[in-house]
PDB file of C-alpha atoms in Angstrom:
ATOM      1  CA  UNK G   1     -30.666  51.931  93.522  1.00 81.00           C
ATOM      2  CA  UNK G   2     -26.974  52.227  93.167  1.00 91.00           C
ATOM      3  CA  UNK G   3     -24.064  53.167  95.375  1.00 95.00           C
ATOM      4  CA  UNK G   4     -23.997  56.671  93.589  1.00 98.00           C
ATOM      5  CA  UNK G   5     -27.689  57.346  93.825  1.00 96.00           C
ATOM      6  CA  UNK G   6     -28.871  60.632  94.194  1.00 96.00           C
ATOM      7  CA  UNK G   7     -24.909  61.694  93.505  1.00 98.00           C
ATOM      8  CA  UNK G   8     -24.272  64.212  90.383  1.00 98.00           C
ATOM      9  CA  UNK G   9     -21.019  64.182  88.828  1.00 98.00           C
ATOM     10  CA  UNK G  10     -19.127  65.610  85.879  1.00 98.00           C
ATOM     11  CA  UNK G  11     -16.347  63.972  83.880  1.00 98.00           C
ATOM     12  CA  UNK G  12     -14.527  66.441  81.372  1.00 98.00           C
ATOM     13  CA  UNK G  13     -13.811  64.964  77.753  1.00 96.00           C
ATOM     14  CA  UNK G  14     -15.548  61.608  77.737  1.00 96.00           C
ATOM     15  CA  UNK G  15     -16.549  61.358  74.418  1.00 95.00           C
ATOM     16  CA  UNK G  16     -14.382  58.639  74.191  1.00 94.00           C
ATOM     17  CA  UNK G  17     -11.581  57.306  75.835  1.00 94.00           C
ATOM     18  CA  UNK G  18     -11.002  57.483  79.956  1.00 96.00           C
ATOM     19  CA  UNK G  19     -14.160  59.999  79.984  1.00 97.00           C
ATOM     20  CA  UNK G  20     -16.218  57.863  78.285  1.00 97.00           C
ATOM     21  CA  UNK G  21     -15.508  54.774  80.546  1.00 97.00           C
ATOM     22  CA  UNK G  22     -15.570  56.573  83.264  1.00 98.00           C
ATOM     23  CA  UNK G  23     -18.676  58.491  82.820  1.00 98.00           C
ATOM     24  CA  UNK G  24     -21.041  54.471  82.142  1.00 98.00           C
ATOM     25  CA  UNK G  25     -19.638  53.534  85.115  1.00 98.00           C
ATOM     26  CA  UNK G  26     -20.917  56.172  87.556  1.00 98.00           C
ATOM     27  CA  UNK G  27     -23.733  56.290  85.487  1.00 98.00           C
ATOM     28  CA  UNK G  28     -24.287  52.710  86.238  1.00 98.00           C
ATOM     29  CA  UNK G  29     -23.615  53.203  90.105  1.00 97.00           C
ATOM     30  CA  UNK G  30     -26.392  55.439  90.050  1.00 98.00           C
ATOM     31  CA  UNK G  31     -25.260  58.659  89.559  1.00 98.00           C
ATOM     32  CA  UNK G  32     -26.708  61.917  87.174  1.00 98.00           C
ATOM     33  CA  UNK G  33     -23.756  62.512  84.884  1.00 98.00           C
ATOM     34  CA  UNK G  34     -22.562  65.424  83.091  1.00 98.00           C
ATOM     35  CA  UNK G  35     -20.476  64.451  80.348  1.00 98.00           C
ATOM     36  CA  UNK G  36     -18.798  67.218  78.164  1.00 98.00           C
ATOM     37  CA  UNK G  37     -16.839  66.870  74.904  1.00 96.00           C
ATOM     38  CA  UNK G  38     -16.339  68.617  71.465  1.00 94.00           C
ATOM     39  CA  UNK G  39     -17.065  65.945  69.448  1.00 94.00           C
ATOM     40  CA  UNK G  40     -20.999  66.669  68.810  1.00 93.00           C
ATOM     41  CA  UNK G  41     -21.459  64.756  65.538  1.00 93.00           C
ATOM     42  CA  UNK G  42     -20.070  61.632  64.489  1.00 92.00           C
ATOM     43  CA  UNK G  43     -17.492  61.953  62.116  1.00 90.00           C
ATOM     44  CA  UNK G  44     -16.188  64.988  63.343  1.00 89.00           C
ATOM     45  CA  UNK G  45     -13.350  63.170  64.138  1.00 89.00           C
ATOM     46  CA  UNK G  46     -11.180  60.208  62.931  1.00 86.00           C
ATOM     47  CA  UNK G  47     -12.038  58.277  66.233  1.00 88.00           C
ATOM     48  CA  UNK G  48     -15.451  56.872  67.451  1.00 89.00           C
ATOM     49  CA  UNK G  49     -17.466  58.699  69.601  1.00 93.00           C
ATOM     50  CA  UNK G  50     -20.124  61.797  70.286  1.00 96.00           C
ATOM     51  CA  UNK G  51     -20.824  63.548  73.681  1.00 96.00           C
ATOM     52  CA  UNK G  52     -24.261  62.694  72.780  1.00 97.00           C
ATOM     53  CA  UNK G  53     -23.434  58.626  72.617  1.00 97.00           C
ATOM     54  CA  UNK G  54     -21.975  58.686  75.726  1.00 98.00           C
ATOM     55  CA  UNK G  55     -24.730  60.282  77.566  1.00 98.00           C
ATOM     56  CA  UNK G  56     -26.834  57.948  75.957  1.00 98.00           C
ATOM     57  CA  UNK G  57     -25.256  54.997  76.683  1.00 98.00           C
ATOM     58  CA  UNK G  58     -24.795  56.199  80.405  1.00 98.00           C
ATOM     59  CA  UNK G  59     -28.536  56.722  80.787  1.00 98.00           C
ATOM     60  CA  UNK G  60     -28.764  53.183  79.323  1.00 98.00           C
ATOM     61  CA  UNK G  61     -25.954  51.558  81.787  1.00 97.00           C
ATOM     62  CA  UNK G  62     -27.643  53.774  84.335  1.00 97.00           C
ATOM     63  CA  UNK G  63     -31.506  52.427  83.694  1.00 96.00           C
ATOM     64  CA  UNK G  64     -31.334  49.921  86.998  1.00 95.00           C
ATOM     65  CA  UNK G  65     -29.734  52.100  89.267  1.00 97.00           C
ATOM     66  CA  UNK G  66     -31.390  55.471  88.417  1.00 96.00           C
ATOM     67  CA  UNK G  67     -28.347  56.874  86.702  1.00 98.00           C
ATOM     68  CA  UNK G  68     -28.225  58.938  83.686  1.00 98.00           C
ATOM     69  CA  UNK G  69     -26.119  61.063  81.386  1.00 98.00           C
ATOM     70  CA  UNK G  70     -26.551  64.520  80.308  1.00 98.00           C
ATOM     71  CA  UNK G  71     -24.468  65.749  77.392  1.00 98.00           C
ATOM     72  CA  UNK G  72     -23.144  69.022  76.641  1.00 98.00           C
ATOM     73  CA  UNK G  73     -21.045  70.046  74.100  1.00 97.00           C
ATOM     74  CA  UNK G  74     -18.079  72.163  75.867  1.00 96.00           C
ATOM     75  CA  UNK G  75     -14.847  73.009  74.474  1.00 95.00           C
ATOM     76  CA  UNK G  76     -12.533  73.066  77.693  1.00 95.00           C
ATOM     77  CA  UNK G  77     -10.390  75.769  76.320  1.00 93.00           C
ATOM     78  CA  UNK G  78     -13.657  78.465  76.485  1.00 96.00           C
ATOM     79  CA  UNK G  79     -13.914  79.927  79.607  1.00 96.00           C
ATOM     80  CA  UNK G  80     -17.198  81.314  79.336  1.00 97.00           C
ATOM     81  CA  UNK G  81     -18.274  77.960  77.998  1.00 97.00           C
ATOM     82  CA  UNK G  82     -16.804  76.216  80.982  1.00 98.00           C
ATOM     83  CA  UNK G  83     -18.961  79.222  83.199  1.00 98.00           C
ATOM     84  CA  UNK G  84     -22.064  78.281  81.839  1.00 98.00           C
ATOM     85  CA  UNK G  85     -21.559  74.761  81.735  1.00 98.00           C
ATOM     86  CA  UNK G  86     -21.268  74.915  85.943  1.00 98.00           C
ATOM     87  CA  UNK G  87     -24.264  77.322  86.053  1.00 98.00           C
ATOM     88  CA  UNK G  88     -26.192  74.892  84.504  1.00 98.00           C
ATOM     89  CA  UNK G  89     -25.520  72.543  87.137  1.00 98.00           C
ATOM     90  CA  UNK G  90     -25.941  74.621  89.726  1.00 98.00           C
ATOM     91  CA  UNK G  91     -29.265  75.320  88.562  1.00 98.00           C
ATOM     92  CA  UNK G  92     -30.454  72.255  87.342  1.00 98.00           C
ATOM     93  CA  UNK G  93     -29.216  70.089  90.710  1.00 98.00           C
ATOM     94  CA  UNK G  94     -28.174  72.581  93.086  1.00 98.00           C
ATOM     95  CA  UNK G  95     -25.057  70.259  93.812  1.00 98.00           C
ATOM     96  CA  UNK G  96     -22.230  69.131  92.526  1.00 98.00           C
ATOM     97  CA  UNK G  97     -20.950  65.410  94.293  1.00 98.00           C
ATOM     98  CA  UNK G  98     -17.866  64.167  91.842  1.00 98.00           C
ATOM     99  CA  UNK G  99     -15.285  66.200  89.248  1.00 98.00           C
ATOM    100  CA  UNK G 100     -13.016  64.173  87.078  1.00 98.00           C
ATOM    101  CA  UNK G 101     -10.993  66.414  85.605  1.00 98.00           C
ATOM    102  CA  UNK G 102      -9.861  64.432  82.619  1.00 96.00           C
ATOM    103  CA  UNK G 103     -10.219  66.790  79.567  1.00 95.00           C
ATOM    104  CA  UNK G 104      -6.705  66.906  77.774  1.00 92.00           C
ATOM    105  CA  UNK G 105      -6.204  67.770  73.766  1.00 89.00           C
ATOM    106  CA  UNK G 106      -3.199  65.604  72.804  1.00 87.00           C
ATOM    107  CA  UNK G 107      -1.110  66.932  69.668  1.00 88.00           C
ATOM    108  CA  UNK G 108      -1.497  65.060  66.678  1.00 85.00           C
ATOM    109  CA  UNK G 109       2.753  64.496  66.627  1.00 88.00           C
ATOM    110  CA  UNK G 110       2.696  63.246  70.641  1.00 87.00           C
ATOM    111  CA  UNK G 111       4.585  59.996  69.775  1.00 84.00           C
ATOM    112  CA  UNK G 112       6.842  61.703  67.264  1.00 87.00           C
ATOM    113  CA  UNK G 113      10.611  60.354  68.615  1.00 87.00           C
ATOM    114  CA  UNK G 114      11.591  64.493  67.682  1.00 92.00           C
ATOM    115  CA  UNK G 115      13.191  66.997  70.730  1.00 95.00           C
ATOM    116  CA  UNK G 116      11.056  69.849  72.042  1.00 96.00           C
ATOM    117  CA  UNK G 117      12.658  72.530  69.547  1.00 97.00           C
ATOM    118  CA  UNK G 118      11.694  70.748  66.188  1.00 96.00           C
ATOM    119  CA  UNK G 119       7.447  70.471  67.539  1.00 96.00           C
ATOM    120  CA  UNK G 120       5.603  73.502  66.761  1.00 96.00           C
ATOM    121  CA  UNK G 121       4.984  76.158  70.153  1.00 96.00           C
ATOM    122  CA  UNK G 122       1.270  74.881  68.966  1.00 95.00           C
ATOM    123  CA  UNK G 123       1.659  72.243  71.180  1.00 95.00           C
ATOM    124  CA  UNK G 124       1.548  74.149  74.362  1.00 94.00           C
ATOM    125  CA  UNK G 125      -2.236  73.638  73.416  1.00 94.00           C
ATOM    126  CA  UNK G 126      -1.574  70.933  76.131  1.00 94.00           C
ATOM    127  CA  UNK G 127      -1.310  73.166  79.095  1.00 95.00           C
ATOM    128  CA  UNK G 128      -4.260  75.175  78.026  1.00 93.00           C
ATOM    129  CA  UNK G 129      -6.219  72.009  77.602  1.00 94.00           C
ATOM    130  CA  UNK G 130      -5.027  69.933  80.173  1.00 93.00           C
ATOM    131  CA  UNK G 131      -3.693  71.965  83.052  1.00 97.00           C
ATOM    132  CA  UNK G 132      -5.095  75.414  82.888  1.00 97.00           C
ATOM    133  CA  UNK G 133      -8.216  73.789  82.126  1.00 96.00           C
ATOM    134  CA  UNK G 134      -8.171  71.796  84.826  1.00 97.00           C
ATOM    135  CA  UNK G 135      -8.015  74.814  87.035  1.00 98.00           C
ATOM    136  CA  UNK G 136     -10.688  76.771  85.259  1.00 98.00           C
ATOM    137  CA  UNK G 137     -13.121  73.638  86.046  1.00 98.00           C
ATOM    138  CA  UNK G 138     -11.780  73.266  89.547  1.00 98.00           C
ATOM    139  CA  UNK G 139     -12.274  76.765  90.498  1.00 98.00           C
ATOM    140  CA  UNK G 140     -15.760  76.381  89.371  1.00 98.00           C
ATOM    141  CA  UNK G 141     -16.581  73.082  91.332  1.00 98.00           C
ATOM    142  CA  UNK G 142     -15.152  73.980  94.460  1.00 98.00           C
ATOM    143  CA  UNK G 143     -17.910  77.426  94.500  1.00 98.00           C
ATOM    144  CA  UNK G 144     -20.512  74.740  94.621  1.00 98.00           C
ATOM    145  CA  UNK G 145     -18.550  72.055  96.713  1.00 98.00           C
ATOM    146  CA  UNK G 146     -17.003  74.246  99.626  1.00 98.00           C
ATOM    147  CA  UNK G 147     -20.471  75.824 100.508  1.00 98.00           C
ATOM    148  CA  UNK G 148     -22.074  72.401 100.564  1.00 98.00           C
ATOM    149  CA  UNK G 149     -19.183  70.858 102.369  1.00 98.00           C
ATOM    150  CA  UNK G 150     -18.795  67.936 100.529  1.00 98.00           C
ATOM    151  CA  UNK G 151     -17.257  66.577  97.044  1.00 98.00           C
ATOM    152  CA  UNK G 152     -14.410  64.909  95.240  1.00 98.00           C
ATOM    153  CA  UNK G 153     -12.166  66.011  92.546  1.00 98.00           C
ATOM    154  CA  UNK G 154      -9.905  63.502  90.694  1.00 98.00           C
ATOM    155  CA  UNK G 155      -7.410  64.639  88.417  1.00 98.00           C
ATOM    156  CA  UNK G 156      -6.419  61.911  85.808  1.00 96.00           C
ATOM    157  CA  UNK G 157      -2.544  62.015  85.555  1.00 95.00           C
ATOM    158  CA  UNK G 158      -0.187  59.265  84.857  1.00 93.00           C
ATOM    159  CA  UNK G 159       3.389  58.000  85.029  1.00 94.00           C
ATOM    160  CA  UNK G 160       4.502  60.755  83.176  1.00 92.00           C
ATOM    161  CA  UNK G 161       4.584  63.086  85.880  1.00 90.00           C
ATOM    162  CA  UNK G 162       7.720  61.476  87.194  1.00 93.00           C
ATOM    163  CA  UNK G 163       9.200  59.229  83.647  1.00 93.00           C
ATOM    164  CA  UNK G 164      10.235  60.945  80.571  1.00 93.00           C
ATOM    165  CA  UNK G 165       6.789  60.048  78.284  1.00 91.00           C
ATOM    166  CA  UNK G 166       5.832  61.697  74.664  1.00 90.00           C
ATOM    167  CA  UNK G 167       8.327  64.938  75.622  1.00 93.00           C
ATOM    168  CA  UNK G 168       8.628  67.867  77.672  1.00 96.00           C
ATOM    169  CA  UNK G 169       4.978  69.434  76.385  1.00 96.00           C
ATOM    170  CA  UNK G 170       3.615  66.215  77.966  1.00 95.00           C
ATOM    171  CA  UNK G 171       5.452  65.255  80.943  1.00 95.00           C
ATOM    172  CA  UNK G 172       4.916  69.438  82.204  1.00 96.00           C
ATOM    173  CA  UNK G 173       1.704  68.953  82.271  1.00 96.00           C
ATOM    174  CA  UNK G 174       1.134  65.942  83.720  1.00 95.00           C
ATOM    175  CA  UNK G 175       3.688  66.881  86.639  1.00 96.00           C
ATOM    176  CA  UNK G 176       1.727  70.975  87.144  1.00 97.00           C
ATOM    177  CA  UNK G 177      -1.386  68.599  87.221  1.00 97.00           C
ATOM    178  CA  UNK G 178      -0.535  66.534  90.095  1.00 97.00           C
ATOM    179  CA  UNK G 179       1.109  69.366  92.230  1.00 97.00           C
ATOM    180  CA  UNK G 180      -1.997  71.778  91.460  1.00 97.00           C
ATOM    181  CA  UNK G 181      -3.935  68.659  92.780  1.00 98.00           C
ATOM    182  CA  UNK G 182      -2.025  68.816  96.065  1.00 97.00           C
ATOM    183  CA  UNK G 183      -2.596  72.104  96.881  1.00 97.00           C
ATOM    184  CA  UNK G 184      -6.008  72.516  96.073  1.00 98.00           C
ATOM    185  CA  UNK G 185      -6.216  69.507  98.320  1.00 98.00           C
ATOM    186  CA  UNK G 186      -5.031  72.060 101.145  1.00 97.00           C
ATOM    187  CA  UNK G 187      -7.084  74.894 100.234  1.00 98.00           C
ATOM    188  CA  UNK G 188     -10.452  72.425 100.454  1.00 98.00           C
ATOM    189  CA  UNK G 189      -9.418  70.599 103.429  1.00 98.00           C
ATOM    190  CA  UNK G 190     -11.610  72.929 105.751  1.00 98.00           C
ATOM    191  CA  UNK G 191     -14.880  72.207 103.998  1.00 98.00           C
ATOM    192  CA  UNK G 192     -14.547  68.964 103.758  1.00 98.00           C
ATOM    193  CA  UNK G 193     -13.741  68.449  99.729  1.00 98.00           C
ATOM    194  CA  UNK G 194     -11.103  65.697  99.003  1.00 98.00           C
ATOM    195  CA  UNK G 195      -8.733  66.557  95.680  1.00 98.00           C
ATOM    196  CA  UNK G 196      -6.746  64.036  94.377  1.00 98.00           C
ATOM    197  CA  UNK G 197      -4.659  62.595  91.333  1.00 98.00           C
ATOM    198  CA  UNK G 198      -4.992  59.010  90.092  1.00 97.00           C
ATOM    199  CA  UNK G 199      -2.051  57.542  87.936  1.00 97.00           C
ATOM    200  CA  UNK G 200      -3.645  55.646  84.694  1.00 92.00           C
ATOM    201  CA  UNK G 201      -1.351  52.809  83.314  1.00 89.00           C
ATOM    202  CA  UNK G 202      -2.088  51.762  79.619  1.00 90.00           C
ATOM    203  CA  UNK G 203      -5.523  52.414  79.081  1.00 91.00           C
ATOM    204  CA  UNK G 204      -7.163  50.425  76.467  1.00 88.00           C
ATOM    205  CA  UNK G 205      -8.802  53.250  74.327  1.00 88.00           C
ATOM    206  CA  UNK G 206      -9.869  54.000  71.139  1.00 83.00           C
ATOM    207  CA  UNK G 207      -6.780  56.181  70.788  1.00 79.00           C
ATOM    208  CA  UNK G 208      -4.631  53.836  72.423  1.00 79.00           C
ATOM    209  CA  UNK G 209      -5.534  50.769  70.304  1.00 80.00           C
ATOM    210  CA  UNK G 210      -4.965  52.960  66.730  1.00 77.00           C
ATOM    211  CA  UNK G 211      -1.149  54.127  68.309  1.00 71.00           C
ATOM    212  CA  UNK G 212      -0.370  50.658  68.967  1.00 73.00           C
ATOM    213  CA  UNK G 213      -2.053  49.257  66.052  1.00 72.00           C
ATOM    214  CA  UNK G 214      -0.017  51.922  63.781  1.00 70.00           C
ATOM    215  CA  UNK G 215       3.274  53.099  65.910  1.00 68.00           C
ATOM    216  CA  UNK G 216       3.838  50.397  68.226  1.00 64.00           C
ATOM    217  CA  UNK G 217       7.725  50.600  67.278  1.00 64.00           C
ATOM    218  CA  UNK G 218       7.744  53.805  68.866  1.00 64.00           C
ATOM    219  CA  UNK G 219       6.390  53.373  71.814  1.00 62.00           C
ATOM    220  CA  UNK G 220       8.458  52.175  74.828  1.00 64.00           C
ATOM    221  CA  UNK G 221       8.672  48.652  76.026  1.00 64.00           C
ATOM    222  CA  UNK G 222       7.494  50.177  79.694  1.00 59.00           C
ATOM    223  CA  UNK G 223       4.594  51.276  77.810  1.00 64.00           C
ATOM    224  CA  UNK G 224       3.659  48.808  75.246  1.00 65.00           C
ATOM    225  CA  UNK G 225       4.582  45.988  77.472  1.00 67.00           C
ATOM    226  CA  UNK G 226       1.892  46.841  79.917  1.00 72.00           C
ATOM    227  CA  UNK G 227      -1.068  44.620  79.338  1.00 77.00           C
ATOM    228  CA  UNK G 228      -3.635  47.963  79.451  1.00 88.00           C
ATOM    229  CA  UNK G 229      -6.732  47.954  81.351  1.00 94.00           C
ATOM    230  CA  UNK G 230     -10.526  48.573  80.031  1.00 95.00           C
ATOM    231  CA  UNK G 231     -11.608  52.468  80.002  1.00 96.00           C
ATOM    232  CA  UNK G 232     -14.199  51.501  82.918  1.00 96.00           C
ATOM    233  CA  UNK G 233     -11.564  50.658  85.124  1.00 97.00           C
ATOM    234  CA  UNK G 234     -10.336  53.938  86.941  1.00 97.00           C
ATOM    235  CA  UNK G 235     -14.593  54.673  86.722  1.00 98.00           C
ATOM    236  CA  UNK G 236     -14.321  51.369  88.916  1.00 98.00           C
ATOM    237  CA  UNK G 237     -11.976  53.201  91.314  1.00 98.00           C
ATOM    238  CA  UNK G 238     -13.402  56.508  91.630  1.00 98.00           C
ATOM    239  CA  UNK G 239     -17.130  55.198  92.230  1.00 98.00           C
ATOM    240  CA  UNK G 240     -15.363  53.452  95.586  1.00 98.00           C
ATOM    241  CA  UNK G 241     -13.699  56.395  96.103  1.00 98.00           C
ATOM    242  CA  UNK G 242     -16.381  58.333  96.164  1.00 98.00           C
ATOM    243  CA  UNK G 243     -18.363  56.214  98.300  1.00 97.00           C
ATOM    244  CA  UNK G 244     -15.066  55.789 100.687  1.00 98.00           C
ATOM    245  CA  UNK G 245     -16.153  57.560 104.220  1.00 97.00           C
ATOM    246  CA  UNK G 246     -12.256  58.065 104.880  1.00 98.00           C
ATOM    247  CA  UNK G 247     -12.127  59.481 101.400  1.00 98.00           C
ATOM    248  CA  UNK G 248     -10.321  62.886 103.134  1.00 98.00           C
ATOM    249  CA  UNK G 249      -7.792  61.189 104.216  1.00 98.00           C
ATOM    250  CA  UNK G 250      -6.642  60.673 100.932  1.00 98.00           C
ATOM    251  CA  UNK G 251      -6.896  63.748  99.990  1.00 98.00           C
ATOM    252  CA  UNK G 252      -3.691  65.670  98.042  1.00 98.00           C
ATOM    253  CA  UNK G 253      -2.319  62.292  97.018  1.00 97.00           C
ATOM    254  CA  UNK G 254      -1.200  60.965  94.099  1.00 97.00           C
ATOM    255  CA  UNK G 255      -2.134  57.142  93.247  1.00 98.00           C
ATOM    256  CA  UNK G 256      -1.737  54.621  90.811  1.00 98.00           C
ATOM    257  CA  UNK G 257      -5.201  53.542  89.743  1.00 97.00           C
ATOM    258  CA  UNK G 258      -4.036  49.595  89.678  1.00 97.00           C
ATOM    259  CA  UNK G 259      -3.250  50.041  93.650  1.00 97.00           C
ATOM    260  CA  UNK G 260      -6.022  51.416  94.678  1.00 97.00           C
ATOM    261  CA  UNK G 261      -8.025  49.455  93.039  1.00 98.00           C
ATOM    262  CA  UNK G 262      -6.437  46.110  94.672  1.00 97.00           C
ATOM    263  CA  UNK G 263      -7.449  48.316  98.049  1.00 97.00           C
ATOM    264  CA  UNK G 264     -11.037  48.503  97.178  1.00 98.00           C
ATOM    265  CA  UNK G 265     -10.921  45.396  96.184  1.00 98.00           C
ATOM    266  CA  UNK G 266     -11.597  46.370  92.283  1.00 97.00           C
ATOM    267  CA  UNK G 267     -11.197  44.576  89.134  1.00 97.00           C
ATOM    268  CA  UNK G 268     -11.944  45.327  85.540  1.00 96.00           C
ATOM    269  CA  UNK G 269     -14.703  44.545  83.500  1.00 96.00           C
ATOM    270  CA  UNK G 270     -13.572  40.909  83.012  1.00 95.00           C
ATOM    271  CA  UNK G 271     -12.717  40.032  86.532  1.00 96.00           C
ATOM    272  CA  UNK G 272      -9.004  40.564  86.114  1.00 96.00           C
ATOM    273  CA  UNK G 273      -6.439  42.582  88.567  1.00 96.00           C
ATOM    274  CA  UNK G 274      -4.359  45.173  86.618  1.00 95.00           C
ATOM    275  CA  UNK G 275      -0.401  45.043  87.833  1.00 95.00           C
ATOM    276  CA  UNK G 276       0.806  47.886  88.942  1.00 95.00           C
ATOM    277  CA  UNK G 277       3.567  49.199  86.869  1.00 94.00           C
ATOM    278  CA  UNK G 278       5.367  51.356  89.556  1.00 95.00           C
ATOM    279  CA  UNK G 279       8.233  49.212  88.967  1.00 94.00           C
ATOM    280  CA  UNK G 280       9.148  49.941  85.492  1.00 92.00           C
ATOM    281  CA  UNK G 281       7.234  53.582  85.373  1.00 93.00           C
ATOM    282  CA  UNK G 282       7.962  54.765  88.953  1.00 95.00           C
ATOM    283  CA  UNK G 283       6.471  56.300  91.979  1.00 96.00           C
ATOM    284  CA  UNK G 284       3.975  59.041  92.653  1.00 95.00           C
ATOM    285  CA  UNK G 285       5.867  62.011  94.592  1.00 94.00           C
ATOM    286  CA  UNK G 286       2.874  63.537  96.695  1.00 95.00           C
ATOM    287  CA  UNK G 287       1.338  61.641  99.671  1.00 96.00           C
ATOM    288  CA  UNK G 288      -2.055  62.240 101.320  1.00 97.00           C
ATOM    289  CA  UNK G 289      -1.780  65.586 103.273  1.00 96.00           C
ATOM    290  CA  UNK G 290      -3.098  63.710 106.684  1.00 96.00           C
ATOM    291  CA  UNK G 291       0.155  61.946 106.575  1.00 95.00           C
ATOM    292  CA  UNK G 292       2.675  65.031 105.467  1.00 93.00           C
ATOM    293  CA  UNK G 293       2.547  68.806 105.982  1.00 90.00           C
ATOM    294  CA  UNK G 294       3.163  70.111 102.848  1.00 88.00           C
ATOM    295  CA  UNK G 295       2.960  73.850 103.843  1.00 86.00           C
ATOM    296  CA  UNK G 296       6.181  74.491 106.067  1.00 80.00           C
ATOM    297  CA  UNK G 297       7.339  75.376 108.858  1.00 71.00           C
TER     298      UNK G 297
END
């Protein structure tokens, strides 16, 4: 049995990347896992990766512990998909434990060193997928969290909600992300449902690697300076989150996923400790809201 036992979560585009790493390790905790993505075949796109592999591969990581991974193939931009996807769970396990909200469809010209008026409008794409949808699939957790007066939902942000990163498209997100995190965080404080935003340094994925094996030049020393961590490192941080009994007291803040793992006492999959890079990227804005009241006077 695993720390996560008898948990269900859902982590939003993991067929590769954050999701993906993020997913085998909850899976491996113990926990039933639904992973979503659009990628259903391989091949589909230029990167590695299927839904279906990662569910696989969590059921595998998961085989000790009980854990497993369910796939289903959800574009994040559908609405109704996104419905029936939490239906589904609602029917199948009547709960709903852990949300990662990490879902986000990055433009193909992200690192392009151009200004916001010579990228296409297309590129707002971001917000829909990426913010908005990380409201659609909040909205839709929280009906099966509040009424069983319990859960977590973890919004995967970064250092871009505070430094100028990949352009204005970008960086608006990123920022709406953390502050719809906070508030939400206010709204579920009552029943008992933590909300909160973890910062991801360099992440090591499959994306990641191709950028800096093809465009390193145009990257930023701040960012290609940073020695990355594995994908199953912030998975690392959110299982001990999620078995944190002081978890609400977290709740509405942002952190950087290298400090709270060094709290938890977390390293990644080799044993190392990944540096915070507060220093060079800066510093989250929103603190926990059992520390500040946000709402006024």
């Amino acid at each position: 049995m695993g720390s996560l036992s008898g948990k269900v979560a859902l982590v939003t585009g993991a067929s590769r990347g954050i999701g993906r790493g993020i997913a085998l390790v909850l899976a491996e905790q113990g926990a039933t896992v639904y992973v979503t993505g659009r990628t259903v075949n391989p091949g589909d796109y230029y990167l590695p990766g299927t839904v279906g592999e990662t569910a696989e591969e969590c059921t595998d990581r998961g085989r000790d512990s009980g854990g497993s991974g369910i796939a289903v193939a959800c574009d994040h931009g559908d609405d109704d998909a996104v419905a029936a996807l939490f239906d589904r769970i609602a029917k199948e396990q009547g709960r709903l434990d852990i949300l990662v909200n990490n879902a986000f469809l990055l433009s193909d010209d992200l690192i392009e060193p151009k200004p916001f008026w010579e990228k296409p409008l297309s590129n707002m794409e971001m917000w829909d997928v990426g913010v908005r949808s990380n409201f659609v699939a909040a909205w839709h957790g929280a009906r099966i969290m509040a009424p069983q007066g319990s859960g977590l939902i973890v919004a995967i942000s970064g250092f871009a909600a505070v430094t100028y990163t990949y352009g204005v498209v970008f960086g608006t997100a990123k920022s709406a992300v953390d502050r719809m995190a906070r508030d939400m965080a206010i709204e579920l404080a009552p029943h008992n449902v933590a909300s909160v935003t973890l910062w991801q340094g360099l992440t090591l994925t499959e994306k990641a690697r191709d950028n800096l094996a093809r465009m390193q030049d145009r990257l930023t020393q701040s960012i290609a300076g940073q020695k990355g961590s594995s994908v199953e490192h912030p998975g690392r941080v959110i299982a001990a989150m999620a078995t944190d009994p002081d978890i609400m007291q977290r709740s509405g803040g942002e952190y950087i996923t290298a400090e709270l793992a060094q709290h938890y006492g977390v390293t990644d999959i080799d044993g190392t400790i990944v540096p915070s890079v507060r220093a060079t990227r800066g510093s989250p804005i929103w603190r926990p809201i059992s520390e500040v009241d946000y709402r006024g006077k």
